[in-house]
Amino acid sequence: MALAFEILGIVLIVLAVLFVLLFIIYFFNLDMKFMVYVVAPFLEKIYDKRDKNQYV
Amino acid sequence: MRDLKYLQYFENLIQVANNELIVQEKAKGKICAAYVCENTPEPLFNLGNCFGIRLSAPNTGSMDIATYYMTNFMCETARALLERAIEGGFNFADCVIAPDGCTMINRCVENMELLDSMGEGKENFFFEHMEIPLKADENGVELLVLQCKNHILKPLSEKYGIDVSDASIRRAVAEHNALCRLIREIGDFRKEEFPRVTGYEFAVLTLATYLCPKSALMDMLQETLEEIKHREPDRKKARARLLVVGSEMDDVEYIKLMEETGAYVCADRFCFGSLPGRNPIELTEDEDALVQVCRHYTYGGQCPRLMNMEKVYGRKEYVANLAKEYKADGIVYNQIKFCDPWAYERLMGTAMLRDDFGYPVLSVDRPYNIRSSEGQMRTRVQAFIESIEIKKLQKGGEGDGK
Amino acid sequence: MANKCEKLVNEKKRAGEQTLGALYSEGKVRRRREWRGFKDTMYDFSRWLYIWSIMIDTSMGKGFVKGLFRYRWMVNYLAVPHMMDKFTIGLRDEALRMTHVAMNYVAKDIALTVKRCLRGDRRCGNDTKLSDQTVLVDENSMAAFMMGFPTLKPLQREVPTMFAANLINQYSAIHYIDVAQQFGMPGDVCPMPETEAGISIEDDLVVMGRCAVQVNTTCDGSLMGNGLIAKRLEREYGIPTFQLVAPMRHRMEDVQKYAAEDMKAAIAFIEETTGAKWDWKAYFEAAKRVNLTTRNRLEWLDINATPYPQFVGAVFCLYNDTNYMGNSGRSTVFPKMDAKIMKLVHQGYERKAMMAPEYRHRCVVWGVQPQYVIDMLYWMMQCWGVVPLTDMLSMVIKKEIAEEDTPENREQAYYDMAYLTENMIMRNHTHGGVETMVDELWEACEQMNADMVMLWEHMACKALEGMHGQFEEQARKRGINLVWVSHDLCDPRVASRQAIRDQFNQYMRTVMREEPLDPTIEVITDNNAW
């Protein structure tokens, strides 16, 4: 029983931490900041380098 | 070459919208039906006591009022026509019949109507807007027949008592064909190595057939044809033979400008030109004349609004065939500034004529009145001609331009 | 018509932040998200998680990774949560919820389109079975001709590449505009078909589908762009195309047979190229759902005509857009979404819920909206208290179509599909003559009890520009406050977001002589933002 409570407690703590982390990401717009300053420039470099088949 | 006897007379005719021949015909009590697009079956305006005039605004200067109504992003043809209508320059017309050929010409005529710019004191004056086919197929023919009945024949008959019978249409087509054959016969001289008619002269004659009552021109055109037949051509080759392709082109100064740079305009595939506008309409006895006329316009039209792919590819093939037939060294694709259909057609035509058919192509947009940017256009045409000459030199001969 | 509007003050204080300027920085994204009070912030947070779940699900699809590196437009999808923030600026309670219900479904629909695109694309997922079931359809077209093909999937390739992309990222179109212009396209055409042409020239459209059906949709540019795209489809990729006609003067009786006959030809083309058979049962089921959409939309408009409008703004337009055009009654999910929204609309109306501290003007939004400043309508409300009651794109289908399967109705169905196609969003007003573009604006003002018109002046839209003087003169005659707001649809280099807002600011200050409700957002530093 004690073990079950311990596991439940750990699960609740993990969920709480996850919630707090996700909420921080959400509220401070960290998801978009990561995308715009890290992922997008990386992808754009790839697009610029790609061979193109431009044709009307 | 010696000047053509009637050239100056024709030049004067196309300098004013309400020209001398219109005044003469009106004085005889005839009805003037004005129209605005190559997609409207022309012979239907020349029935009985009626004659058709394609609206044009020669010597356009300021377009300030039209620009207020339609902004400066609208095609200059549309704005020039509206401006002229507001100025009262089209008051000779007894009706205006406009197809929804393109958005801008449609808006132009709607503004004319909303502003009551025409028809003052004319009890029977009317505006009609009609749909025209978007594809060259039998469904399109059926549509055009219905539209012509409802928006051309019915109002002409009801308002002005015009005879719109099958026999009347056949008579009008016969007259139309006679004029077309004259123009095409004159135009065929452009295929010669040393042509007996200049591109400019031919443009003046052809344009007059759109802007004047046709019946009043026939004798002079016939005489001009005879004169050209016996004319001694200059024995000097042009620097390049050019085929001009484009939309509403009722400014002969543009052709003159090209020829002043040493080019020869050997063929005219534009909306006020002879190809395909002056192709005769072949009628048979086993079908209504109206249906046959509509079929001619539906299948024979080269307007970019015809959007089925057979026509999209076919228009470029048509231009390539003309270039071959008229021995063009290069093609000039031109578009009136702010014209959407020709913006795309020009892009695609330029690419296909170059890539698929191997012709040198000059792709330009131009103002309605070429005088407003003559220098720029002259430079571009000169550069194009030089590039053709260099290509010829590099090939070591004077091929067909390919 | 009167040009006075009774000011309506919101007696309920807005929960959370009172001013919104603090959210914006000069960077590419916002400084932080909005605090809407505990309850609404938690709700918004849950929806944020939901959007990410949709995005993660999409990224699990076959061909996604290849597609992400192959297609330039894919980068925009990183910014979907940012787009949701634009749609919910300042919203609370029912308005926030109905926006999320509608926009989450729109986002899901777009995500599904992206997923299908990459899965079926010959270069990425190369799922030939999916590709064979697919009929490519124009972005701006009403997919009515697909209502009786339940086994086939219409795919609007341009939605993720152009239409939705520009809602998400204001700079999404400029690369393709430049490509088109590099090939000789003049800079004065509408940038929407121009972008699509650029995408085709760049070879950045997915390659899949058994066949394609194109329609002359909103304008001459759109009609002409089809030829360029079809050439590549047919000649390079062997995908046959059909051009379906929708008459220009679509209100005239004598063009309807023409449209109906071509509809028959389009259906025959699809049957022939795909081997699928037209299913009348599926068609009439879809017709019932189209009618339900129409009834619901008209009811929402009725409520918007009262002093307490509920379902307004860009979401209203986009939801209708997706529902009619992308869906055309095919989906069984939309009625459920409609029901959820309807419940919230009624609830908000009964509570007399307002979306801003004051409603000073009741505004009909006309013309063509710029994709890259899609949050303008919410901004007008929060900054100036001007409520966008409806917009031109939402004033779409008015009549119900035949929904019972009878022999007469089977013939009528072709006319109904033609009617839907002719009245596609935007084209139903840009074509059809002055009555659809100008006269119906004044009818909308009467219907919605509006005292103001915000006229999106898309400078390259010739149908709209051609009536500029008429709008001006007729508005003056009717005593309507007409605010011109110029833009270039999807090219922010021509008119920046702030330049667009400034036109409205200037009108409100100099003509209306009013002060903003929230001065912190009169100038927003979002010109670099997604």
Coordinates of C-alpha atoms in Angstrom, one line a residue, chain B residues 35-361:
Chain B
Y35 CA -18.5 47.2 -78.3
V36 CA -15.3 46.7 -76.4
C37 CA -13.8 43.3 -76.9
E38 CA -12.6 41.0 -79.7
N39 CA -14.6 38.1 -78.3
T40 CA -18.0 39.7 -79.3
P41 CA -19.1 38.4 -82.7
E42 CA -18.5 41.5 -84.9
P43 CA -21.0 40.8 -87.8
L44 CA -23.9 40.9 -85.3
F45 CA -23.4 44.6 -84.9
N46 CA -23.6 45.1 -88.7
L47 CA -27.1 43.9 -89.2
G48 CA -29.6 46.0 -91.2
N49 CA -29.5 49.6 -90.3
C50 CA -26.9 49.1 -87.6
F51 CA -23.1 49.4 -87.7
G52 CA -20.6 48.3 -85.1
I53 CA -17.7 50.3 -83.7
R54 CA -15.1 49.0 -81.4
L55 CA -14.4 51.6 -78.8
S56 CA -11.0 53.2 -78.7
A57 CA -9.6 56.3 -77.1
P58 CA -6.9 57.7 -79.5
N59 CA -4.5 60.4 -78.3
T60 CA -5.3 59.7 -74.7
G61 CA -3.5 62.1 -72.3
S62 CA -4.7 62.5 -68.8
M63 CA -6.8 59.7 -67.2
D64 CA -7.3 61.5 -63.9
I65 CA -11.0 61.1 -63.5
A66 CA -11.0 57.4 -64.6
T67 CA -8.1 56.9 -62.2
Y68 CA -10.2 58.3 -59.4
Y69 CA -13.0 55.8 -60.2
M70 CA -10.8 52.8 -60.9
T71 CA -7.4 53.6 -59.3
N72 CA -4.1 53.6 -61.0
F73 CA -3.7 49.9 -60.8
M74 CA -6.3 49.3 -63.5
C75 CA -5.4 48.5 -67.1
E76 CA -4.9 51.7 -69.0
T77 CA -7.2 50.6 -71.9
A78 CA -10.0 50.4 -69.4
R79 CA -9.2 53.7 -67.8
A80 CA -8.7 55.5 -71.2
L81 CA -12.1 54.3 -72.4
L82 CA -13.8 55.4 -69.2
E83 CA -12.1 58.8 -69.3
R84 CA -13.2 59.3 -72.9
A85 CA -16.7 58.3 -72.1
I86 CA -16.9 60.7 -69.2
E87 CA -15.5 63.4 -71.5
G88 CA -18.4 62.8 -73.8
G89 CA -16.2 61.3 -76.6
F90 CA -18.5 58.3 -77.2
N91 CA -21.8 60.1 -77.4
F92 CA -22.2 59.0 -81.0
A93 CA -23.0 55.4 -79.8
D94 CA -26.6 54.3 -79.5
C95 CA -25.8 51.4 -77.2
V96 CA -22.8 49.7 -75.6
I97 CA -22.5 45.9 -75.6
A98 CA -19.8 44.5 -73.3
P99 CA -18.8 41.0 -72.7
D100 CA -17.3 40.0 -69.3
G101 CA -14.1 39.3 -71.2
C102 CA -11.9 40.5 -68.5
T103 CA -12.6 42.1 -65.1
M104 CA -11.2 45.5 -66.0
I105 CA -13.1 46.1 -69.2
N106 CA -16.2 44.9 -67.4
R107 CA -15.6 47.4 -64.6
C108 CA -14.9 50.1 -67.2
V109 CA -18.3 49.7 -68.8
E110 CA -20.1 49.3 -65.5
N111 CA -18.6 52.7 -64.5
M112 CA -19.7 54.2 -67.8
E113 CA -23.2 53.0 -67.0
L114 CA -23.3 54.1 -63.4
L115 CA -22.0 57.5 -64.2
D116 CA -24.6 58.0 -67.0
S117 CA -21.7 58.9 -69.2
M118 CA -23.4 58.1 -72.4
G119 CA -26.8 58.1 -74.1
E120 CA -27.9 61.5 -73.0
G121 CA -31.1 62.5 -74.8
K122 CA -31.3 59.0 -76.5
E123 CA -34.5 57.4 -75.4
N124 CA -33.5 53.9 -76.6
F125 CA -29.9 53.9 -75.5
F126 CA -28.9 50.8 -73.6
F127 CA -26.0 49.0 -72.0
E128 CA -25.8 45.3 -72.2
H129 CA -23.4 43.0 -70.3
M130 CA -22.9 39.5 -71.6
E131 CA -21.2 36.3 -70.7
I132 CA -18.8 34.7 -73.2
P133 CA -17.3 31.2 -73.2
L134 CA -14.3 30.3 -71.0
K135 CA -13.5 27.2 -73.0
A136 CA -13.6 26.3 -76.6
D137 CA -16.2 23.6 -76.7
E138 CA -19.8 23.0 -77.9
N139 CA -21.1 24.0 -74.5
G140 CA -19.4 27.3 -75.0
V141 CA -20.9 27.7 -78.5
E142 CA -24.4 27.1 -77.0
L143 CA -23.7 29.7 -74.3
L144 CA -22.5 32.3 -76.8
V145 CA -25.6 31.7 -79.0
L146 CA -27.9 32.3 -76.1
Q147 CA -25.9 35.3 -74.9
C148 CA -25.9 36.9 -78.4
K149 CA -29.7 36.3 -78.7
N150 CA -30.4 37.8 -75.3
H151 CA -27.9 40.6 -75.1
I152 CA -27.2 41.7 -78.8
L153 CA -30.0 40.6 -81.1
K154 CA -33.0 41.0 -78.8
P155 CA -32.2 44.5 -77.6
L156 CA -31.2 45.7 -81.1
S157 CA -34.4 44.4 -82.4
E158 CA -36.6 45.6 -79.6
K159 CA -35.1 49.1 -79.2
Y160 CA -34.1 49.9 -82.8
G161 CA -36.2 47.5 -84.9
I162 CA -33.0 46.0 -86.4
D163 CA -33.6 43.0 -88.7
V164 CA -31.9 40.1 -86.8
S165 CA -33.2 37.3 -89.0
D166 CA -30.9 34.5 -90.3
A167 CA -30.9 36.1 -93.7
S168 CA -29.8 39.4 -92.2
I169 CA -27.0 37.7 -90.3
R170 CA -25.8 35.9 -93.5
R171 CA -25.7 39.2 -95.4
A172 CA -23.7 40.8 -92.6
V173 CA -21.3 37.9 -92.6
A174 CA -20.9 38.1 -96.3
E175 CA -19.9 41.8 -96.0
H176 CA -17.7 41.0 -93.1
N177 CA -15.9 38.3 -95.1
A178 CA -15.4 40.6 -98.1
L179 CA -13.6 43.1 -95.8
C180 CA -11.6 40.3 -94.1
R181 CA -10.5 38.9 -97.4
L182 CA -9.3 42.4 -98.5
I183 CA -7.4 42.9 -95.3
R184 CA -5.9 39.4 -95.4
E185 CA -4.9 39.8 -99.0
I186 CA -3.1 43.0 -98.2
G187 CA -1.6 41.4 -95.2
D188 CA -0.2 38.5 -97.2
F189 CA 2.2 40.9 -98.9
R190 CA 4.0 41.0 -95.6
K191 CA 5.3 37.5 -96.3
E192 CA 7.4 38.7 -99.2
E193 CA 11.1 39.1 -98.9
F194 CA 10.8 42.7 -99.9
P195 CA 7.2 43.5 -98.7
R196 CA 5.1 46.0 -100.6
V197 CA 3.4 47.2 -97.5
T198 CA 4.9 48.2 -94.2
G199 CA 3.8 46.9 -90.9
Y200 CA 2.7 50.4 -89.9
E201 CA 0.6 50.9 -93.0
F202 CA -1.0 47.6 -92.6
A203 CA -1.8 48.4 -88.9
V204 CA -3.4 51.7 -89.9
L205 CA -5.6 49.9 -92.5
T206 CA -6.6 47.1 -90.1
L207 CA -7.3 49.4 -87.2
A208 CA -9.6 51.5 -89.4
T209 CA -11.7 48.5 -90.0
Y210 CA -12.4 48.2 -86.3
L211 CA -13.0 51.9 -85.7
C212 CA -15.1 52.9 -88.7
P213 CA -18.3 51.7 -90.3
K214 CA -17.1 48.8 -92.6
S215 CA -19.3 49.4 -95.5
A216 CA -17.9 53.0 -95.9
L217 CA -14.3 51.6 -96.1
M218 CA -14.7 48.9 -98.8
D219 CA -14.1 51.0 -101.9
M220 CA -11.0 52.6 -100.5
L221 CA -9.6 49.4 -99.2
Q222 CA -10.2 47.7 -102.6
E223 CA -8.4 50.6 -104.3
T224 CA -5.6 50.4 -101.8
L225 CA -5.2 46.7 -102.5
E226 CA -4.8 47.3 -106.2
E227 CA -2.3 50.1 -105.5
I228 CA -0.2 47.7 -103.3
K229 CA -0.3 45.0 -105.9
H230 CA 1.5 47.3 -108.3
R231 CA 3.7 49.0 -105.8
E232 CA 7.4 48.8 -106.2
P233 CA 8.9 47.6 -102.8
D234 CA 12.1 48.9 -101.3
R235 CA 15.0 46.5 -102.1
K236 CA 16.4 46.8 -98.6
K237 CA 16.0 44.1 -96.0
A238 CA 14.8 44.9 -92.5
R239 CA 17.2 44.2 -89.7
A240 CA 14.7 41.8 -88.2
R241 CA 11.2 40.6 -89.0
L242 CA 9.0 40.7 -85.9
L243 CA 5.7 39.1 -85.0
V244 CA 3.8 41.3 -82.5
V245 CA 1.6 39.4 -80.0
G246 CA -0.6 40.9 -77.4
S247 CA -3.9 42.2 -76.3
E248 CA -5.8 45.5 -76.9
M249 CA -3.4 47.3 -79.3
D250 CA -5.0 50.3 -81.0
D251 CA -2.0 52.5 -81.1
V252 CA -0.3 52.3 -84.4
E253 CA 2.5 54.5 -83.1
Y254 CA 3.8 51.4 -81.4
I255 CA 4.3 49.6 -84.7
K256 CA 5.8 52.7 -86.2
L257 CA 8.3 52.9 -83.3
M258 CA 9.4 49.3 -84.0
E259 CA 9.8 49.9 -87.7
E260 CA 11.8 53.1 -87.0
T261 CA 14.4 51.0 -85.3
G262 CA 14.9 49.1 -88.5
A263 CA 12.6 46.2 -87.8
Y264 CA 9.7 45.0 -90.0
V265 CA 6.5 44.0 -88.3
C266 CA 5.5 41.1 -90.4
A267 CA 2.5 39.8 -88.4
D268 CA 0.0 41.1 -85.9
R269 CA -1.6 38.7 -83.4
F270 CA -3.3 41.2 -81.2
C271 CA -6.9 42.2 -80.4
F272 CA -7.1 45.0 -83.0
G273 CA -4.9 43.1 -85.5
S274 CA -5.8 40.9 -88.4
L275 CA -4.8 37.6 -86.9
P276 CA -7.2 36.0 -86.1
G277 CA -9.6 39.0 -86.1
R278 CA -9.8 39.3 -89.8
N279 CA -10.2 35.6 -90.6
P280 CA -13.4 35.2 -92.7
I281 CA -16.3 33.3 -91.2
E282 CA -17.2 30.3 -93.4
L283 CA -21.0 29.6 -93.4
T284 CA -22.8 26.6 -94.6
E285 CA -26.5 26.4 -95.4
D286 CA -27.3 23.4 -93.1
E287 CA -27.1 25.3 -89.8
D288 CA -28.3 28.6 -88.4
A289 CA -25.9 31.4 -89.3
L290 CA -25.8 32.6 -85.7
V291 CA -24.6 29.2 -84.4
Q292 CA -21.9 29.1 -87.0
V293 CA -20.8 32.7 -86.2
C294 CA -20.6 31.8 -82.5
R295 CA -18.7 28.6 -83.3
H296 CA -16.2 30.7 -85.3
Y297 CA -15.6 33.0 -82.3
T298 CA -15.5 30.3 -79.7
Y299 CA -13.0 28.0 -81.4
G300 CA -11.1 30.6 -83.3
G301 CA -10.5 33.0 -80.5
Q302 CA -7.0 33.5 -79.2
C303 CA -7.9 35.3 -76.0
P304 CA -6.1 34.0 -72.9
R305 CA -9.4 33.8 -71.0
L306 CA -10.1 30.6 -73.0
M307 CA -8.7 28.3 -70.3
N308 CA -9.0 24.7 -71.5
M309 CA -5.5 23.3 -72.0
E310 CA -6.0 22.7 -75.8
K311 CA -6.4 26.4 -76.1
V312 CA -3.6 27.2 -73.6
Y313 CA -1.1 25.1 -75.7
G314 CA -2.9 26.0 -78.9
R315 CA -2.3 29.7 -78.6
K316 CA 1.4 29.2 -78.4
E317 CA 1.3 26.9 -81.4
Y318 CA -0.8 29.4 -83.3
V319 CA 1.9 32.1 -82.7
A320 CA 4.7 29.7 -83.6
N321 CA 2.9 28.8 -86.9
L322 CA 2.4 32.5 -87.7
A323 CA 6.1 33.1 -87.0
K324 CA 6.9 30.4 -89.4
E325 CA 4.3 31.4 -92.1
Y326 CA 5.4 35.1 -91.9
K327 CA 9.1 34.3 -91.6
A328 CA 9.5 36.1 -88.3
D329 CA 13.0 36.4 -86.8
G330 CA 11.6 37.2 -83.4
I331 CA 8.5 37.6 -81.4
V332 CA 7.4 40.6 -79.3
Y333 CA 5.0 39.5 -76.5
N334 CA 3.4 42.7 -75.2
Q335 CA 0.9 43.4 -72.5
I336 CA -0.9 46.5 -71.5
K337 CA 0.3 47.5 -68.1
F338 CA -1.8 46.1 -65.3
C339 CA -3.6 43.6 -67.6
D340 CA -3.8 40.3 -65.6
P341 CA -4.7 37.8 -68.4
W342 CA -1.9 39.0 -70.5
A343 CA 0.6 39.1 -67.6
Y344 CA 0.3 35.4 -67.4
E345 CA -0.1 34.8 -71.1
R346 CA 3.1 36.8 -71.8
L347 CA 5.0 34.9 -69.2
M348 CA 3.9 31.5 -70.5
G349 CA 4.1 32.5 -74.1
T350 CA 7.5 33.9 -73.8
A351 CA 8.8 30.8 -72.0
M352 CA 7.2 28.4 -74.5
L353 CA 8.0 30.2 -77.7
R354 CA 11.6 30.4 -76.5
D355 CA 12.0 26.9 -75.0
D356 CA 9.6 24.8 -77.0
F357 CA 9.7 26.6 -80.4
G358 CA 13.2 28.2 -80.3
Y359 CA 12.3 31.8 -81.2
P360 CA 13.9 34.8 -79.7
V361 CA 11.2 36.6 -77.7

